[in-house]
mmCIF file of C-alpha atoms and ligand atoms in Angstrom:
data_model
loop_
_atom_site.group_PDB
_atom_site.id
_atom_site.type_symbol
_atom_site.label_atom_id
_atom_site.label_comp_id
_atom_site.label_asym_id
_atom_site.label_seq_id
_atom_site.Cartn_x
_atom_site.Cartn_y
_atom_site.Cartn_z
ATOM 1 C CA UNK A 211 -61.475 36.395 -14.072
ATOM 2 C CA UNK A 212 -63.555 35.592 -11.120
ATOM 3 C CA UNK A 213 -67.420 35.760 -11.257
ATOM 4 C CA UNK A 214 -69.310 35.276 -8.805
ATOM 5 C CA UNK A 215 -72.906 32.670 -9.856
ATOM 6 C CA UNK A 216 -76.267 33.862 -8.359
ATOM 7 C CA UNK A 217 -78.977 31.550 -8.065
ATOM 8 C CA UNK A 218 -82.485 30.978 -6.786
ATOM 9 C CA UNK A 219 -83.945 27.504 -7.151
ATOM 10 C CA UNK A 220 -82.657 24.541 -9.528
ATOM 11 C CA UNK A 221 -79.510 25.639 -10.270
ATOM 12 C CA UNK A 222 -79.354 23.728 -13.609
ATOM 13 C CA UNK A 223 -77.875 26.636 -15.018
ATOM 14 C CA UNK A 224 -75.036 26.574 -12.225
ATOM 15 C CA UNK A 225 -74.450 23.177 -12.890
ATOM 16 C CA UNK A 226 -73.648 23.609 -16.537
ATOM 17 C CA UNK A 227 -71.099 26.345 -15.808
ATOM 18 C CA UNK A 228 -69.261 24.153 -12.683
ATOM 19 C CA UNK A 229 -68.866 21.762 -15.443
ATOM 20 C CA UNK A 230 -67.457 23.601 -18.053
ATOM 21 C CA UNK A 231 -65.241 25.282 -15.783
ATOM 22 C CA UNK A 232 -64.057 21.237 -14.874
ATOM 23 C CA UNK A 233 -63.759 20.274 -18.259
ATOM 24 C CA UNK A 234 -61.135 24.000 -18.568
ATOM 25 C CA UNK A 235 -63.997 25.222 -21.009
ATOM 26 C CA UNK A 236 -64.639 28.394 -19.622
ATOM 27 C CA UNK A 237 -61.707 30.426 -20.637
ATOM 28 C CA UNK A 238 -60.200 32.201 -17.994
ATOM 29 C CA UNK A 239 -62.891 32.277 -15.711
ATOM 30 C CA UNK A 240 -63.081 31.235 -12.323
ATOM 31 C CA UNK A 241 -66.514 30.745 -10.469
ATOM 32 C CA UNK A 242 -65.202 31.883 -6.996
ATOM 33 C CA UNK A 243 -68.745 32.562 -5.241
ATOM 34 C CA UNK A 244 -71.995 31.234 -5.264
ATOM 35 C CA UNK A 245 -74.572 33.403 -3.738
ATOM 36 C CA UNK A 246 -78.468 31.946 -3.183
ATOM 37 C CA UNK A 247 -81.162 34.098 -1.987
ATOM 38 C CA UNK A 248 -82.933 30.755 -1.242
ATOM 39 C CA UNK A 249 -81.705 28.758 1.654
ATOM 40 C CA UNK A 250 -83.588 25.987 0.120
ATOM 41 C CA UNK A 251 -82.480 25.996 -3.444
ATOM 42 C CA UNK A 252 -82.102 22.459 -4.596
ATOM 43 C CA UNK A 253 -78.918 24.400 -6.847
ATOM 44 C CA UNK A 254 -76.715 24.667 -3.684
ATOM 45 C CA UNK A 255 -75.993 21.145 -3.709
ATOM 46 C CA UNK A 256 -73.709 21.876 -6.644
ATOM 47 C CA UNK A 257 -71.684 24.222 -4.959
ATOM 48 C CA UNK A 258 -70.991 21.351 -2.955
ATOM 49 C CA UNK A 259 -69.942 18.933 -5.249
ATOM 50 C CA UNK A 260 -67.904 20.976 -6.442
ATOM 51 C CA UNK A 261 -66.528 22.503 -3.840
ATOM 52 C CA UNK A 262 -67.370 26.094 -4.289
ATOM 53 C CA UNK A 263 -68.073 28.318 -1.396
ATOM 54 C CA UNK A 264 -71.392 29.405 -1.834
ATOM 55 C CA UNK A 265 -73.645 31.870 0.783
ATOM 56 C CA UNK A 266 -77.408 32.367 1.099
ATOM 57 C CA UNK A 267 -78.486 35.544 0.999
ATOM 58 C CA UNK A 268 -81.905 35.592 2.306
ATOM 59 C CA UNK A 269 -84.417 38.881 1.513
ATOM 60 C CA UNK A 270 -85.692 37.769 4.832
ATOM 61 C CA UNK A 271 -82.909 39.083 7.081
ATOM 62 C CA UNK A 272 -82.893 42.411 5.066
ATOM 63 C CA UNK A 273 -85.021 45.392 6.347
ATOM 64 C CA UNK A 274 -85.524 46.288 2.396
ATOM 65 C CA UNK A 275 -83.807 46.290 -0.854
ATOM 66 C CA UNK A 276 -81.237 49.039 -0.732
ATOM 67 C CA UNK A 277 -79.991 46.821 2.419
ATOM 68 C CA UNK A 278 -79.667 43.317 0.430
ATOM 69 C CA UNK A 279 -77.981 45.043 -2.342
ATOM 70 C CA UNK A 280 -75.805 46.652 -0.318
ATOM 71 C CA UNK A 281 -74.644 43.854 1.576
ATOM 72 C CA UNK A 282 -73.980 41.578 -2.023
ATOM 73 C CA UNK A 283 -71.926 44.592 -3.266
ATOM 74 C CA UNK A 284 -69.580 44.444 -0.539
ATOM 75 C CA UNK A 285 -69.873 40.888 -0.734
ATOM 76 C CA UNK A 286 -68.670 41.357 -4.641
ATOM 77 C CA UNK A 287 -66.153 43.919 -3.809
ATOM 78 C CA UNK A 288 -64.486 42.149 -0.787
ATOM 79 C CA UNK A 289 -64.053 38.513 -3.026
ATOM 80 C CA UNK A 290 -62.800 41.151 -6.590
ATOM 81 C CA UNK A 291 -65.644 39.772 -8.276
ATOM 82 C CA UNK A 292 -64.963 41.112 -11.988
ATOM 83 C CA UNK A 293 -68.300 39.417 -13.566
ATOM 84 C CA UNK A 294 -71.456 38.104 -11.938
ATOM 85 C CA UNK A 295 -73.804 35.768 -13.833
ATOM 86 C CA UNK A 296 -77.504 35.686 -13.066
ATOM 87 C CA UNK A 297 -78.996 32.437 -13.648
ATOM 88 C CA UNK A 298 -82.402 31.610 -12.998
ATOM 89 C CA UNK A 299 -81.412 34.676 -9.569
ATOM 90 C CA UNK A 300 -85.050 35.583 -8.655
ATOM 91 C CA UNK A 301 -84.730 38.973 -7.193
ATOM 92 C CA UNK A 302 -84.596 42.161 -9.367
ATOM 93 C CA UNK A 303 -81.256 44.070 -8.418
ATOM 94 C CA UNK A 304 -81.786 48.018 -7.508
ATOM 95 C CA UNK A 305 -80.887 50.676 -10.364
ATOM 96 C CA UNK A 306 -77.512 51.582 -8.391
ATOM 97 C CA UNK A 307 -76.438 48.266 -7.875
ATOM 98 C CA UNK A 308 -76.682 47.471 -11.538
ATOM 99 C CA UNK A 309 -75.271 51.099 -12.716
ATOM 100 C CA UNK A 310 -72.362 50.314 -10.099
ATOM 101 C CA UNK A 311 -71.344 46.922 -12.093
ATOM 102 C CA UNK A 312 -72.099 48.142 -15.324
ATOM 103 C CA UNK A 313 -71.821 45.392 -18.592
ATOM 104 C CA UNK A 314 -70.349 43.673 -15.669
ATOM 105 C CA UNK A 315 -73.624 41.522 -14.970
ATOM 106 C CA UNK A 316 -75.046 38.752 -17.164
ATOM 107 C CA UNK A 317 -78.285 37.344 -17.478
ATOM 108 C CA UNK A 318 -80.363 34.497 -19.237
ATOM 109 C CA UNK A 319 -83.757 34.410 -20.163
ATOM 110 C CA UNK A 320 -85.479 31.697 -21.783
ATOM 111 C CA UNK A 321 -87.040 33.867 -24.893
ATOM 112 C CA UNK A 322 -85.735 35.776 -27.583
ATOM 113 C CA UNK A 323 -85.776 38.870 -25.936
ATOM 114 C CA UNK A 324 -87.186 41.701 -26.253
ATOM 115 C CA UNK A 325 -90.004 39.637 -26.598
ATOM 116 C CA UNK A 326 -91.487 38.024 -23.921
ATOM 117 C CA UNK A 327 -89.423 39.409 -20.933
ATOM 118 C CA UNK A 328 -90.359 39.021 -17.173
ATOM 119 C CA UNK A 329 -92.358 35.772 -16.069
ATOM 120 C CA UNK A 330 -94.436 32.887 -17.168
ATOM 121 C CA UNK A 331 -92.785 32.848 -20.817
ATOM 122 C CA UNK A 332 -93.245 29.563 -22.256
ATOM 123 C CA UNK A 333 -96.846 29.658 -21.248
ATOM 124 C CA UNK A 334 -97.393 33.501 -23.005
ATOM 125 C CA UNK A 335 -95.116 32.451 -25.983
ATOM 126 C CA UNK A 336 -97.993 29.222 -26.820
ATOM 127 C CA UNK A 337 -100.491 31.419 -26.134
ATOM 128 C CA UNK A 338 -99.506 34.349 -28.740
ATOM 129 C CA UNK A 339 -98.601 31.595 -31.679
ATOM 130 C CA UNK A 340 -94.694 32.347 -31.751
ATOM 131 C CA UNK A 341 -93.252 29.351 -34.150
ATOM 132 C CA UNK A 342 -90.025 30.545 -33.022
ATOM 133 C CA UNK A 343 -88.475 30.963 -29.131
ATOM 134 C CA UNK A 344 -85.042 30.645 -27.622
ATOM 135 C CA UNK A 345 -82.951 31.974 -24.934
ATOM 136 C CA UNK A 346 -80.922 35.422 -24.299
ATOM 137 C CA UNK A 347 -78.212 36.345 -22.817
ATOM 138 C CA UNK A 348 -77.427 39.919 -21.862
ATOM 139 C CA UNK A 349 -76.340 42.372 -20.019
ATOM 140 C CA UNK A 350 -78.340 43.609 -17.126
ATOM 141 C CA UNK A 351 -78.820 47.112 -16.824
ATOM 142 C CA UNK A 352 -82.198 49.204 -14.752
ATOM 143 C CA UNK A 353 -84.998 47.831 -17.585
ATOM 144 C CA UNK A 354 -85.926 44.396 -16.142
ATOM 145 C CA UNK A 355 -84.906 41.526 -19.157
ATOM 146 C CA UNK A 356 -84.010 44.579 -21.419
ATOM 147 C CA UNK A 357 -79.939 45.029 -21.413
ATOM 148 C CA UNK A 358 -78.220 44.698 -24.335
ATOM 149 C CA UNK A 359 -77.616 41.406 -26.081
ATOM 150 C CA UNK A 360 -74.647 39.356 -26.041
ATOM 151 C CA UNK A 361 -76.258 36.092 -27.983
ATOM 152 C CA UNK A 362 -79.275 34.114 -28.423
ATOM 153 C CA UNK A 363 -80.046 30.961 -29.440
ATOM 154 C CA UNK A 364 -83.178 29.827 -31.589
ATOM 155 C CA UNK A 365 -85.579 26.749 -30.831
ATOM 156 C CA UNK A 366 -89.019 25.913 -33.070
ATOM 157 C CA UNK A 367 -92.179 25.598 -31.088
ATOM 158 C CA UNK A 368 -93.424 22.236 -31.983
ATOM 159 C CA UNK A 369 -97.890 21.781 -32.694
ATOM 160 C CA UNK A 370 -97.702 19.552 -29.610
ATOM 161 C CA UNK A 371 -95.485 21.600 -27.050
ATOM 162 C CA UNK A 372 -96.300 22.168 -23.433
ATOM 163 C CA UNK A 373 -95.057 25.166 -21.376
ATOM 164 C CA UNK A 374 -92.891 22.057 -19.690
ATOM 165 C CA UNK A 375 -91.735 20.671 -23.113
ATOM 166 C CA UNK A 376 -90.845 23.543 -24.848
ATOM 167 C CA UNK A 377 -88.582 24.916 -21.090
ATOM 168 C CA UNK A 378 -86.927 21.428 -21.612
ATOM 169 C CA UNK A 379 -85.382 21.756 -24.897
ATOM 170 C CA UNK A 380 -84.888 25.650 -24.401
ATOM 171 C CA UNK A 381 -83.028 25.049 -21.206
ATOM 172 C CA UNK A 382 -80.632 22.362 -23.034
ATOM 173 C CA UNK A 383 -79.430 25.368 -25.380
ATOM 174 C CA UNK A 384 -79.468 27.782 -22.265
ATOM 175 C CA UNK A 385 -76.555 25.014 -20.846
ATOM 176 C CA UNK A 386 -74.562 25.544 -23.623
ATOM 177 C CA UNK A 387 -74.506 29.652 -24.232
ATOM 178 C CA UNK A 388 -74.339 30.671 -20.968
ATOM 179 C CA UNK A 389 -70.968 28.989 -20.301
ATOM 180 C CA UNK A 390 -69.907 30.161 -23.854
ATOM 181 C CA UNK A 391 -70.886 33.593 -23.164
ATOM 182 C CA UNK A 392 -68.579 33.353 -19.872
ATOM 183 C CA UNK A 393 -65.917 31.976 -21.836
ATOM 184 C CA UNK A 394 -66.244 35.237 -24.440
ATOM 185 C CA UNK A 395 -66.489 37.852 -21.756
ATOM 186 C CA UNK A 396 -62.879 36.001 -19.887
ATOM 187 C CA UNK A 397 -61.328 36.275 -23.042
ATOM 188 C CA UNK A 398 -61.941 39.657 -23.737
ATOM 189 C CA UNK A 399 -63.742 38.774 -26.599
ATOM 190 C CA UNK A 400 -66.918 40.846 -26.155
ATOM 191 C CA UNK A 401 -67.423 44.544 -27.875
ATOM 192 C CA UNK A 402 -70.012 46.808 -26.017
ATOM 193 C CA UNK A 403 -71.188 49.408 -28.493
ATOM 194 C CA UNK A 404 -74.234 51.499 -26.381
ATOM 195 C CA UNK A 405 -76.767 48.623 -27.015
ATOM 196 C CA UNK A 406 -74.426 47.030 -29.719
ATOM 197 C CA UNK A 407 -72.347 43.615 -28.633
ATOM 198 C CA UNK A 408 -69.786 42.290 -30.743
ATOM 199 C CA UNK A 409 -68.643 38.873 -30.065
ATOM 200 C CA UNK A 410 -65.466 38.061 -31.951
HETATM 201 C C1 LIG B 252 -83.729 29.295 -16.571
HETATM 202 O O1 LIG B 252 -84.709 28.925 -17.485
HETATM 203 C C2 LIG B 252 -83.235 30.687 -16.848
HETATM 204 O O2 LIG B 252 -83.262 31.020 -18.194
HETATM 205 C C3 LIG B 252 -84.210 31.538 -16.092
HETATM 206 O O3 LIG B 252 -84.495 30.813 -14.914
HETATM 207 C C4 LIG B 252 -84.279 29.426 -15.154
HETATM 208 C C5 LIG B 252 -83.307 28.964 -14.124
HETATM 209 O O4 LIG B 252 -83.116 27.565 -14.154
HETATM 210 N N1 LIG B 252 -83.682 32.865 -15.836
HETATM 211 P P1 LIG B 252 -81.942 26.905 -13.319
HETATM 212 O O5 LIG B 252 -82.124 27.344 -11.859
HETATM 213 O O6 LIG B 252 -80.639 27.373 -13.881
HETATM 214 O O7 LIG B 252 -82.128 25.428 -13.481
#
């Protein structure tokens, strides 16, 4: 199965997957493309090391959005992309580019969705009192953060946390169930009920 990784900035999430995929833990998956809307992104060094072709697709050199999305759909259709994984991808995709690739995009968000979707969510989450956070992933669909769930993993909130603190132990969790999630969908081993996901 070849997916195709989009990224924006750190590209910790990339990382994790590039190494599962080296240690043969990611099923039958195959990350064939990275894409980066940031020519900057500090994540595009791991394409590099290890080896992946990876292109930067820059907002800037689009007139608007229905342009951009057009031009990673035939990027995604030229390569037979058959899953594309969103991780830490800042841009929200269009309503027909995500109907066109339906349950055939993945996402993951560092909350237990539905709550606490869009930005700034470890800061929000300490601020409403949550002894409970986590991460999502899901599939994307035209509700920004609100596809339907594949799996989520649970972290406390600790008295003491930071924003930066609680991120860092969420994000260690996001390393492992992103890749697994990969694995799953590679192996067939995902159900999609309307907003219903089995994972077997
Ligand atoms: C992660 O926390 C992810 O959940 C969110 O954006 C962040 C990306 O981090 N969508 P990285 O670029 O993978 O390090």
């Amino acid at each position: 199965m070849k997916i195709a990784v989009l990224i924006s900035g750190r590209g910790s999430n990339l990382q994790a997957i590039l190494k599962a995929e080296n240690e043969k833990k990611l099923g039958n998956a195959e990350v064939f493309l990275i894409i980066s809307s940031n020519p900057n992104a500090a994540g595009l060094e791991f394409a590099k090391n290890y080896n992946k072709y990876a292109v930067v697709l820059d907002p800037k050199d689009y007139a608007n959005k229905t342009e951009y999305d057009k031009k990673l759909k035939s990027i995604m259709l030229e390569n037979d992309i058959e899953l594309i994984v969103l991780a830490g991808f800042m841009k929200v995709l269009s309503h027909s580019f995500v109907d066109y690739f339906k349950n055939k995009i993945i996402n993951i968000h560092p909350s237990l969705l539905p709550a606490f979707p869009g930005l700034n969510i470890h800061e929000r989450v300490l601020e409403y009192g949550v002894k409970y956070s986590g991460c999502t992933v899901h599939f994307v669909n035209a509700d920004v953060d609100g596809g339907p769930i594949i799996a989520q993993r649970v972290v406390e909130v600790l008295d003491g946390d930071s924003p930066d603190s609680l991120a860092a132990r969420i994000l260690i969790k996001e390393h492992i169930l992103l890749p697994e999630v990969i694995k799953k969908i590679s192996e067939n081993k995902i159900i999609v009920n309307q907003r219903r996901v089995k994972v077997n």
